[in-house]
Short mmCIF file of C-alpha atoms and ligand atoms in Angstrom, two decimals:
data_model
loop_
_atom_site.label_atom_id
_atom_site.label_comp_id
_atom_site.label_asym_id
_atom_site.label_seq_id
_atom_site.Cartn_x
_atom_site.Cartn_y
_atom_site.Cartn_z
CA UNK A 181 31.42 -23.86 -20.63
CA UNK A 182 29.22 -26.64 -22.60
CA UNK A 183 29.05 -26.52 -26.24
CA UNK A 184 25.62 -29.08 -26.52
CA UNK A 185 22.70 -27.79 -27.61
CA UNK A 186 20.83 -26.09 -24.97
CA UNK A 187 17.19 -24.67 -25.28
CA UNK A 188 15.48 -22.39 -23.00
CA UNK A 189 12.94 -19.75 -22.49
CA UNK A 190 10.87 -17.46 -20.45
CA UNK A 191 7.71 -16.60 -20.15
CA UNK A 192 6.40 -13.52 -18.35
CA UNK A 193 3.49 -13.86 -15.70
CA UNK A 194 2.19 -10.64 -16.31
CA UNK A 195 -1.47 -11.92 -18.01
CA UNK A 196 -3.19 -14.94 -19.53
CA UNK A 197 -1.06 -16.80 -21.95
CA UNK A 198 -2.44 -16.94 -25.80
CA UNK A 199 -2.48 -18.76 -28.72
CA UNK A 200 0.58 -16.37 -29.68
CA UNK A 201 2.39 -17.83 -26.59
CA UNK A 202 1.78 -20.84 -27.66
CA UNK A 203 1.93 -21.59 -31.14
CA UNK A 204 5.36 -18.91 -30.90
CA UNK A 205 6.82 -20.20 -27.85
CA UNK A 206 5.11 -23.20 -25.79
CA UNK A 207 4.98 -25.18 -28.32
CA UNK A 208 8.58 -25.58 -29.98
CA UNK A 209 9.61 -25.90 -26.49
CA UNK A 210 7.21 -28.71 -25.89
CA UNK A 211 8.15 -30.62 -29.12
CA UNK A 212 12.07 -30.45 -28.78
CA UNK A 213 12.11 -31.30 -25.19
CA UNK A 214 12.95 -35.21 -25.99
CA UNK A 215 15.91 -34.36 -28.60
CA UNK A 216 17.59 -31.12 -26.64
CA UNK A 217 18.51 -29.96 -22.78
CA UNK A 218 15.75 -27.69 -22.36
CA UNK A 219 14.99 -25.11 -19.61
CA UNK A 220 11.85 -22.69 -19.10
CA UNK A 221 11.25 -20.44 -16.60
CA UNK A 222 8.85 -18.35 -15.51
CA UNK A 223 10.18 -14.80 -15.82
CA UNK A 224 8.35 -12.98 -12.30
CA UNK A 225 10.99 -10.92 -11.97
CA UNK A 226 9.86 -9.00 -15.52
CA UNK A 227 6.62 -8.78 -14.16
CA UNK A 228 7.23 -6.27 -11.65
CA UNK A 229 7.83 -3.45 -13.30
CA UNK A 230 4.03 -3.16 -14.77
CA UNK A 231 2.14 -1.78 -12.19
CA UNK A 232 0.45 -5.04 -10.48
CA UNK A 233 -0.64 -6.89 -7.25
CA UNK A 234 0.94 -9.12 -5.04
CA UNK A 235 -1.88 -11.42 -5.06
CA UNK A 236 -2.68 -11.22 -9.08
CA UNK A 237 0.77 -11.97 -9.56
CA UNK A 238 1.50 -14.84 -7.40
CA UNK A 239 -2.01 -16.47 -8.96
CA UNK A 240 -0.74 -15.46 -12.29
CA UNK A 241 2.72 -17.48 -12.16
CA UNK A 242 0.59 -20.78 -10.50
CA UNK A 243 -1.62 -20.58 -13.17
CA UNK A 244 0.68 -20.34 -16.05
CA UNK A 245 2.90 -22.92 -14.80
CA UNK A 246 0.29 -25.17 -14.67
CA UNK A 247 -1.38 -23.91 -18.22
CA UNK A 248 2.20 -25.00 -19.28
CA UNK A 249 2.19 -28.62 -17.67
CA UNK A 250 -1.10 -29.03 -19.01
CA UNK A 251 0.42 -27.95 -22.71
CA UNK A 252 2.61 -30.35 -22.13
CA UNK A 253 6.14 -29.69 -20.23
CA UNK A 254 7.58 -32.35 -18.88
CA UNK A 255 9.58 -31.32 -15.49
CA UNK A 256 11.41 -35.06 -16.14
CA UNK A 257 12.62 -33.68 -19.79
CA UNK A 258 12.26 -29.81 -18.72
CA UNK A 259 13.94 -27.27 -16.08
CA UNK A 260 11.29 -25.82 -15.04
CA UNK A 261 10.95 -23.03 -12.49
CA UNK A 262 10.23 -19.34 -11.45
CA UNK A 263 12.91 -17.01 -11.96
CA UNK A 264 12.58 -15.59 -8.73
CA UNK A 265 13.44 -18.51 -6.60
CA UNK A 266 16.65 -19.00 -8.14
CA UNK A 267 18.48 -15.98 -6.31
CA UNK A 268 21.53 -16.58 -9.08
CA UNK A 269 19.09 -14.52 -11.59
CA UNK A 270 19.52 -11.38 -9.50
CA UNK A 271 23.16 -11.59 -8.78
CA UNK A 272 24.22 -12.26 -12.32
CA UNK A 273 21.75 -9.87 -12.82
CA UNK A 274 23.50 -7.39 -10.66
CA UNK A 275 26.98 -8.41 -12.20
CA UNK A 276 25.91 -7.36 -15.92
CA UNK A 277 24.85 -4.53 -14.92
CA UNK A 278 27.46 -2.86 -12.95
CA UNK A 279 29.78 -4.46 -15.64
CA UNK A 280 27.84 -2.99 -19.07
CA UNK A 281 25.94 0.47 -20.12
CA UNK A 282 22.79 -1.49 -21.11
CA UNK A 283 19.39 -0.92 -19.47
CA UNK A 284 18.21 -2.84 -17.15
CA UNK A 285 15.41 -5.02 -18.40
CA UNK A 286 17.82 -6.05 -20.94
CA UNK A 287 20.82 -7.21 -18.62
CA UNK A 288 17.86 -9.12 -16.28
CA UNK A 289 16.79 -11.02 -19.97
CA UNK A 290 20.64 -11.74 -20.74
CA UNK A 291 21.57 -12.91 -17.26
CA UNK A 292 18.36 -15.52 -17.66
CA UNK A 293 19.50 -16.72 -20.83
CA UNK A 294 23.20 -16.38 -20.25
CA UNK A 295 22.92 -18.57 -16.58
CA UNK A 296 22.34 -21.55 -18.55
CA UNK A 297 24.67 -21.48 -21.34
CA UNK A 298 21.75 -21.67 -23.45
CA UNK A 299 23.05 -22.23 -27.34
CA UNK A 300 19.43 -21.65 -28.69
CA UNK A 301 15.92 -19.36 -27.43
CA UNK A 302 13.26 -20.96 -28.94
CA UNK A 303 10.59 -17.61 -29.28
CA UNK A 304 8.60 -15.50 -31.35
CA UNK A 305 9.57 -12.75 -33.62
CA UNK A 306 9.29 -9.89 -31.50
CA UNK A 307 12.41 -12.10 -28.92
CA UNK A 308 14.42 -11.31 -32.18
CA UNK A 309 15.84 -7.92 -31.02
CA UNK A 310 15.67 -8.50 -27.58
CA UNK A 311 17.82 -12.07 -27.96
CA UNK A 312 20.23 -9.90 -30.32
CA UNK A 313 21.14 -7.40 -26.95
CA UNK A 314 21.67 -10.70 -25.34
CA UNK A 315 24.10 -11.39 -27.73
CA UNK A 316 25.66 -8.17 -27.86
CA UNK A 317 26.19 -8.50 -23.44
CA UNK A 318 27.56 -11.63 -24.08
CA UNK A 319 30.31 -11.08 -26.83
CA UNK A 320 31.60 -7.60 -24.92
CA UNK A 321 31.39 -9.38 -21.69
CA UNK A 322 33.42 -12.03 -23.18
CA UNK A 323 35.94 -9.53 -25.25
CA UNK A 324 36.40 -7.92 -21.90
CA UNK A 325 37.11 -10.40 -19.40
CA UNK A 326 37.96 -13.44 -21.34
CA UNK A 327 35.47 -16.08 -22.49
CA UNK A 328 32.65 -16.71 -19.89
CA UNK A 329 29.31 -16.46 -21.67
CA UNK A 330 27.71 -18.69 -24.35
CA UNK A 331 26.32 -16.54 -27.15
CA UNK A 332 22.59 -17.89 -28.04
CA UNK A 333 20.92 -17.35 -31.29
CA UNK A 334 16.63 -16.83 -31.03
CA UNK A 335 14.97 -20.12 -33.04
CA UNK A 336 11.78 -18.49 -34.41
CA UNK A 337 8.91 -21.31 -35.79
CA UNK A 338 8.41 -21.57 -39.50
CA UNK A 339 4.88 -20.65 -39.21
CA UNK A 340 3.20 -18.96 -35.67
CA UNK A 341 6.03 -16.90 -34.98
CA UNK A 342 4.03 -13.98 -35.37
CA UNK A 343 0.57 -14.31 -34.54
CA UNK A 344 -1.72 -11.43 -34.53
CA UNK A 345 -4.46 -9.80 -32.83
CA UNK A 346 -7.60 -10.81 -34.45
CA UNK A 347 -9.91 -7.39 -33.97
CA UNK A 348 -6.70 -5.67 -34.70
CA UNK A 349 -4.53 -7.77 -37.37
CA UNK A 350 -1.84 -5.70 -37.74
CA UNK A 351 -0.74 -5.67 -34.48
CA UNK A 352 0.49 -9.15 -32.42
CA UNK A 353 -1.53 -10.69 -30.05
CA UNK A 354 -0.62 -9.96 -26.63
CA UNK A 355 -1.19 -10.76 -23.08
CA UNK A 356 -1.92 -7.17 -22.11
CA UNK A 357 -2.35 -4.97 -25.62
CA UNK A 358 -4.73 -6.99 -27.03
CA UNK A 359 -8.32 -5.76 -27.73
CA UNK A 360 -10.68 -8.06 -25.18
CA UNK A 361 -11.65 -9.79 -28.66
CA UNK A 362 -8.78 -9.61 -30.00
CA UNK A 363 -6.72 -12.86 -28.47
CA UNK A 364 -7.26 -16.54 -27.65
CA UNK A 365 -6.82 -17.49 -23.99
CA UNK A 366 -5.54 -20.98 -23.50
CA UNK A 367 -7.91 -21.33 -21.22
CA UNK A 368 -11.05 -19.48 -23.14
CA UNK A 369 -14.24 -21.87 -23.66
CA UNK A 370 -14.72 -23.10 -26.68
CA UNK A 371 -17.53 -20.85 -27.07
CA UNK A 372 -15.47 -18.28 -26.58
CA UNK A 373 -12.82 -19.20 -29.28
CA UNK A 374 -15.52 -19.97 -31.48
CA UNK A 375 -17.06 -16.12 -31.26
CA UNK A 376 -13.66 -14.65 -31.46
CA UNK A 377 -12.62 -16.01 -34.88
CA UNK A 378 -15.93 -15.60 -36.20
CA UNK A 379 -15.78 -11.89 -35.18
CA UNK A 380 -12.09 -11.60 -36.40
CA UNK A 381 -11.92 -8.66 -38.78
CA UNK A 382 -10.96 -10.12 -42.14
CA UNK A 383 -11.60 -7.58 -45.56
CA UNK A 384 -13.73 -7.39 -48.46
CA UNK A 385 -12.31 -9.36 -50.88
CA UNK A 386 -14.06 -12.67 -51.84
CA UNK A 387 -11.25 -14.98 -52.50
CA UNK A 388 -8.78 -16.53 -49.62
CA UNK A 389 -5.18 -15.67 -50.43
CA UNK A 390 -2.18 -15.40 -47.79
CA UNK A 391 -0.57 -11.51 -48.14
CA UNK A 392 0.57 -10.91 -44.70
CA UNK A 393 1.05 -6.47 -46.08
CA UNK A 394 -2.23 -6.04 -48.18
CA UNK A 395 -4.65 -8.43 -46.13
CA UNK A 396 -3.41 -8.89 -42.51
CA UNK A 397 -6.71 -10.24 -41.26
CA UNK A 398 -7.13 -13.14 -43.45
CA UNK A 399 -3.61 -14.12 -43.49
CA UNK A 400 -3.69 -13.92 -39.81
CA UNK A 401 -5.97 -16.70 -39.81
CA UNK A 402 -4.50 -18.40 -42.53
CA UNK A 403 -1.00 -18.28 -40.02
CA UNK A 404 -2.76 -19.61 -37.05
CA UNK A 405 -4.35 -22.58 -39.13
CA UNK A 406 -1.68 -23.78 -40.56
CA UNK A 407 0.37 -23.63 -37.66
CA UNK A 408 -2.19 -25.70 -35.51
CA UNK A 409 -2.56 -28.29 -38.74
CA UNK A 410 0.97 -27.98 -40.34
CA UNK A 411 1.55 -26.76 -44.03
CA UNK A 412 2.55 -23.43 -44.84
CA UNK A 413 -0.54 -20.40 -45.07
CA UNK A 414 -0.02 -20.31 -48.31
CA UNK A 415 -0.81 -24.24 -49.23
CA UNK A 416 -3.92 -24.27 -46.31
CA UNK A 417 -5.72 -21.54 -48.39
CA UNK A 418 -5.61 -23.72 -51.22
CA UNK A 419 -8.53 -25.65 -49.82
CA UNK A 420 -10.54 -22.81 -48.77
CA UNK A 421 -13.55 -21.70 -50.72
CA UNK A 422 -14.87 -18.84 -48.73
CA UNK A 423 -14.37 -16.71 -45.24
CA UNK A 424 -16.77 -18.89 -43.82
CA UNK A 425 -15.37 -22.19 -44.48
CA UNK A 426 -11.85 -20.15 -42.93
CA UNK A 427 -13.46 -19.19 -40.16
CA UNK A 428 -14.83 -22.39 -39.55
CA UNK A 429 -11.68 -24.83 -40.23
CA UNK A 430 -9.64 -22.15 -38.07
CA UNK A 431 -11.88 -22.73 -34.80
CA UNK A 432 -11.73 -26.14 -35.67
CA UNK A 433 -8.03 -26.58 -35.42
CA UNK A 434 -7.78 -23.64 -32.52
CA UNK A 435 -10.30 -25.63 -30.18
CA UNK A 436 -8.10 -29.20 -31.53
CA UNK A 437 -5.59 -27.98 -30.08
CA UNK A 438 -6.40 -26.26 -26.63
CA UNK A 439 -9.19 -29.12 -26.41
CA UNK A 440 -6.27 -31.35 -24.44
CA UNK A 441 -4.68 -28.53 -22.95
CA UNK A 442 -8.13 -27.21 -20.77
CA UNK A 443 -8.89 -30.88 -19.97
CA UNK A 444 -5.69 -31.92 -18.17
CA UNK A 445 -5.47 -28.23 -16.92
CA UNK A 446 -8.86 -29.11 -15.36
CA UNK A 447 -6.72 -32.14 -13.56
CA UNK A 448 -4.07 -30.05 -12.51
CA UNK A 449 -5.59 -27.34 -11.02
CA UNK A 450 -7.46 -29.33 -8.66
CA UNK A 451 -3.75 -30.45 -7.29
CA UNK A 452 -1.89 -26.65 -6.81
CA UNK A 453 -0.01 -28.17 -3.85
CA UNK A 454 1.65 -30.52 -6.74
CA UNK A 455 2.44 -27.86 -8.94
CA UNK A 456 4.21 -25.95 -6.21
CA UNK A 457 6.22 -29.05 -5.45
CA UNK A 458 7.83 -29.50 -8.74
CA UNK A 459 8.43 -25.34 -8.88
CA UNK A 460 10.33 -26.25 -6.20
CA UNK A 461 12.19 -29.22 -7.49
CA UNK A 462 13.12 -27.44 -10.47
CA UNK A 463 14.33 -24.18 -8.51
CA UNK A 464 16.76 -26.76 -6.52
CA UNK A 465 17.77 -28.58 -9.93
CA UNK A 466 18.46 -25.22 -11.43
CA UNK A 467 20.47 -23.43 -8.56
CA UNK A 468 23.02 -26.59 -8.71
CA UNK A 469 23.72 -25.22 -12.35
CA UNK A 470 23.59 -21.79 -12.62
CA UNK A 471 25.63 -21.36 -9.32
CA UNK A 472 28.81 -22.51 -11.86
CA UNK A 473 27.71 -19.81 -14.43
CA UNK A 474 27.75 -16.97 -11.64
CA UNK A 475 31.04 -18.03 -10.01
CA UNK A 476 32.68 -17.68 -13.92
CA UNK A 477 31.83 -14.45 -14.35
CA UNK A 478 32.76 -13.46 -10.79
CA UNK A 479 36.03 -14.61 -11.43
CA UNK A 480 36.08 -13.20 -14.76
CA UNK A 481 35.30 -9.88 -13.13
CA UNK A 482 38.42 -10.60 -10.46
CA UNK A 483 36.10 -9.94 -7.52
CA UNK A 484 37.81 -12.60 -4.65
CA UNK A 485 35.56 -16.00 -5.15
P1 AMP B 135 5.55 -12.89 -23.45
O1 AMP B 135 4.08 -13.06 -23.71
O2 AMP B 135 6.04 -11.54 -23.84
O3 AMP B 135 5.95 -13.34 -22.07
O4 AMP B 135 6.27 -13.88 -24.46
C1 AMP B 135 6.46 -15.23 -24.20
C2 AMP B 135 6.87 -15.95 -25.47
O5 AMP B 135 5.77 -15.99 -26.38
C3 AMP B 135 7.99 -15.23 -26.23
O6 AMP B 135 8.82 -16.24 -26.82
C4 AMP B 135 7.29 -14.48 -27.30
O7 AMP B 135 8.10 -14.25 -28.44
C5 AMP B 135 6.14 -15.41 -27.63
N1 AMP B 135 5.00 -14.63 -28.15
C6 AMP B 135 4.35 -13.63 -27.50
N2 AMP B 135 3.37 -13.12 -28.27
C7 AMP B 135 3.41 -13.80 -29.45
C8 AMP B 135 2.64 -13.75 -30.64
N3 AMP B 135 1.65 -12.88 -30.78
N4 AMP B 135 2.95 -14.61 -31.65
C9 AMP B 135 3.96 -15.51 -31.51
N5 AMP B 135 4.73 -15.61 -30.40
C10 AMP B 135 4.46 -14.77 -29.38
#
């Protein structure tokens, strides 16, 4: 069992990644991949229990994975792979669960996290609970049949770990609840990032201030700026005269930062073939690690291995 820091998440192909994904997720990955063992995957095999097609979904996962290279990853720095072509997912999967009382999309999110030994999931808020059943697999697992399992804590980002829908602030954005106005596609044109925050519902006060309970709209905005510039909300507003000059220094930092992103995903997409191939790399690199994780908790379990 390794006690180094290892960082990994997942990221479920079930709709068009978002500034949410991003800002909460992508990009703390991105960052720390020089400094710590990092891992991402793409989760597929959480995608199939929303009704969806076999076609959409395969698209879906090539697309994301290369709206992720083009964010940045690095496969040199980075595992990085799809969930589903590294069969030790479903059988430590299948261990969990016969093993605990916990439901089943869950035990497939601990056996992810817990293949790897992961120490930390970099995520947004809403991985806090979901990390903490992790957790909870993990430690009766372990008080059960002996140590086996790294127990990983969720990392959430100062500021972005909670970013909301904008025609609906006090909700988060979302790959599939959002409103059609209501989130940022990675991929939107600038046009279309530009229209959004303009129409984003803010209130009818005159003055900028950053109160995520009485105004959720402006201090939405006021969360994704400062995220995408750095600062807290709080000090960005500080600058602000009016919910135009927001509005405006928002899209400016939104399209600032997906402005790289669409261009080299432009590159990439050209070369799907290439994309494919490092999948597949990373499926190979991660089945030569995670095949030790299984075999643990097999003999943990005493089944003959
Ligand atoms: P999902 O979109 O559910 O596959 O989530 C992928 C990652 O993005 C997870 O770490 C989420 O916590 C993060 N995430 C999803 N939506 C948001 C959001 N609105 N704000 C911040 N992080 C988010």
């Amino acid at each position: 069992m390794t006690t180094t820091v290892r960082r990994l998440t997942g990221l479920k192909p079930s709709g068009e990644l978002h500034l949410g994904n991003l800002l909460g997720a992508i990009q703390p990955m991105v960052r720390d991949q020089y400094t710590s063992d990092s891992v991402l995957f793409l989760a597929d095999l959480h995608a199939l229990t929303v009704a969806h097609r076999s076609r959409s979904l395969r698209e879906t996962t090539l697309r994301q994975a290369t709206v992720l290279l083009a964010a940045g990853l690095d496969p040199d720095r980075t595992l990085f792979y799809v969930q589903s072509q590294v069969p030790d997912h479903a059988e430590l999967h299948y261990l969990l669960h016969r093993t605990t009382v916990y439901a089943e999309a869950p035990v497939l999110q601990a056996a992810g996290i817990l293949l790897h030994d992961a120490t930390e999931v970099p995520a947004g808020a809403d991985q806090r609970e979901h990390v903490a059943l992790t957790r909870e697999i993990a430690t009766r697992f372990n008080q059960r049949y002996g140590a086996t399992f790294v127990v990983p804590d969720v990392v959430t980002p100062p500021v972005g770990a909670r970013v909301n829908d904008l025609a609906n602030p006090t909700v988060k954005m979302g790959k599939t609840t959002s409103s059609a106005s209501g989130a940022i596609g990675l991929l939107d044109p600038p046009s279309l990032v530009v229209h959004k925050i303009n129409r984003a519902v803010t209130d009818s006060e005159t003055t900028i201030g950053y109160d995520p309970a009485l105004r959720p709209g402006v201090s939405n905005l006021l969360e994704i700026l400062a995220a995408c510039v750095g600062g807290s909300p709080a000090t960005v507003a500080t600058g602000l005269r009016g919910y135009g000059e927001l509005r405006r220094a928002t899209a400016e930092a939104v399209l600032g930062l997906l402005r790289p992103v669409q261009a080299a995903y432009g590159t990439l997409a050209r070369d799907p073939g290439y994309v494919r191939r490092l999948l597949a790399e990373g499926a190979e690199q991660a089945r030569a690690r995670t095949a030790d994780t299984v075999f643990r908790a097999k003999r943990a379990i005493g089944v003959l291995t």
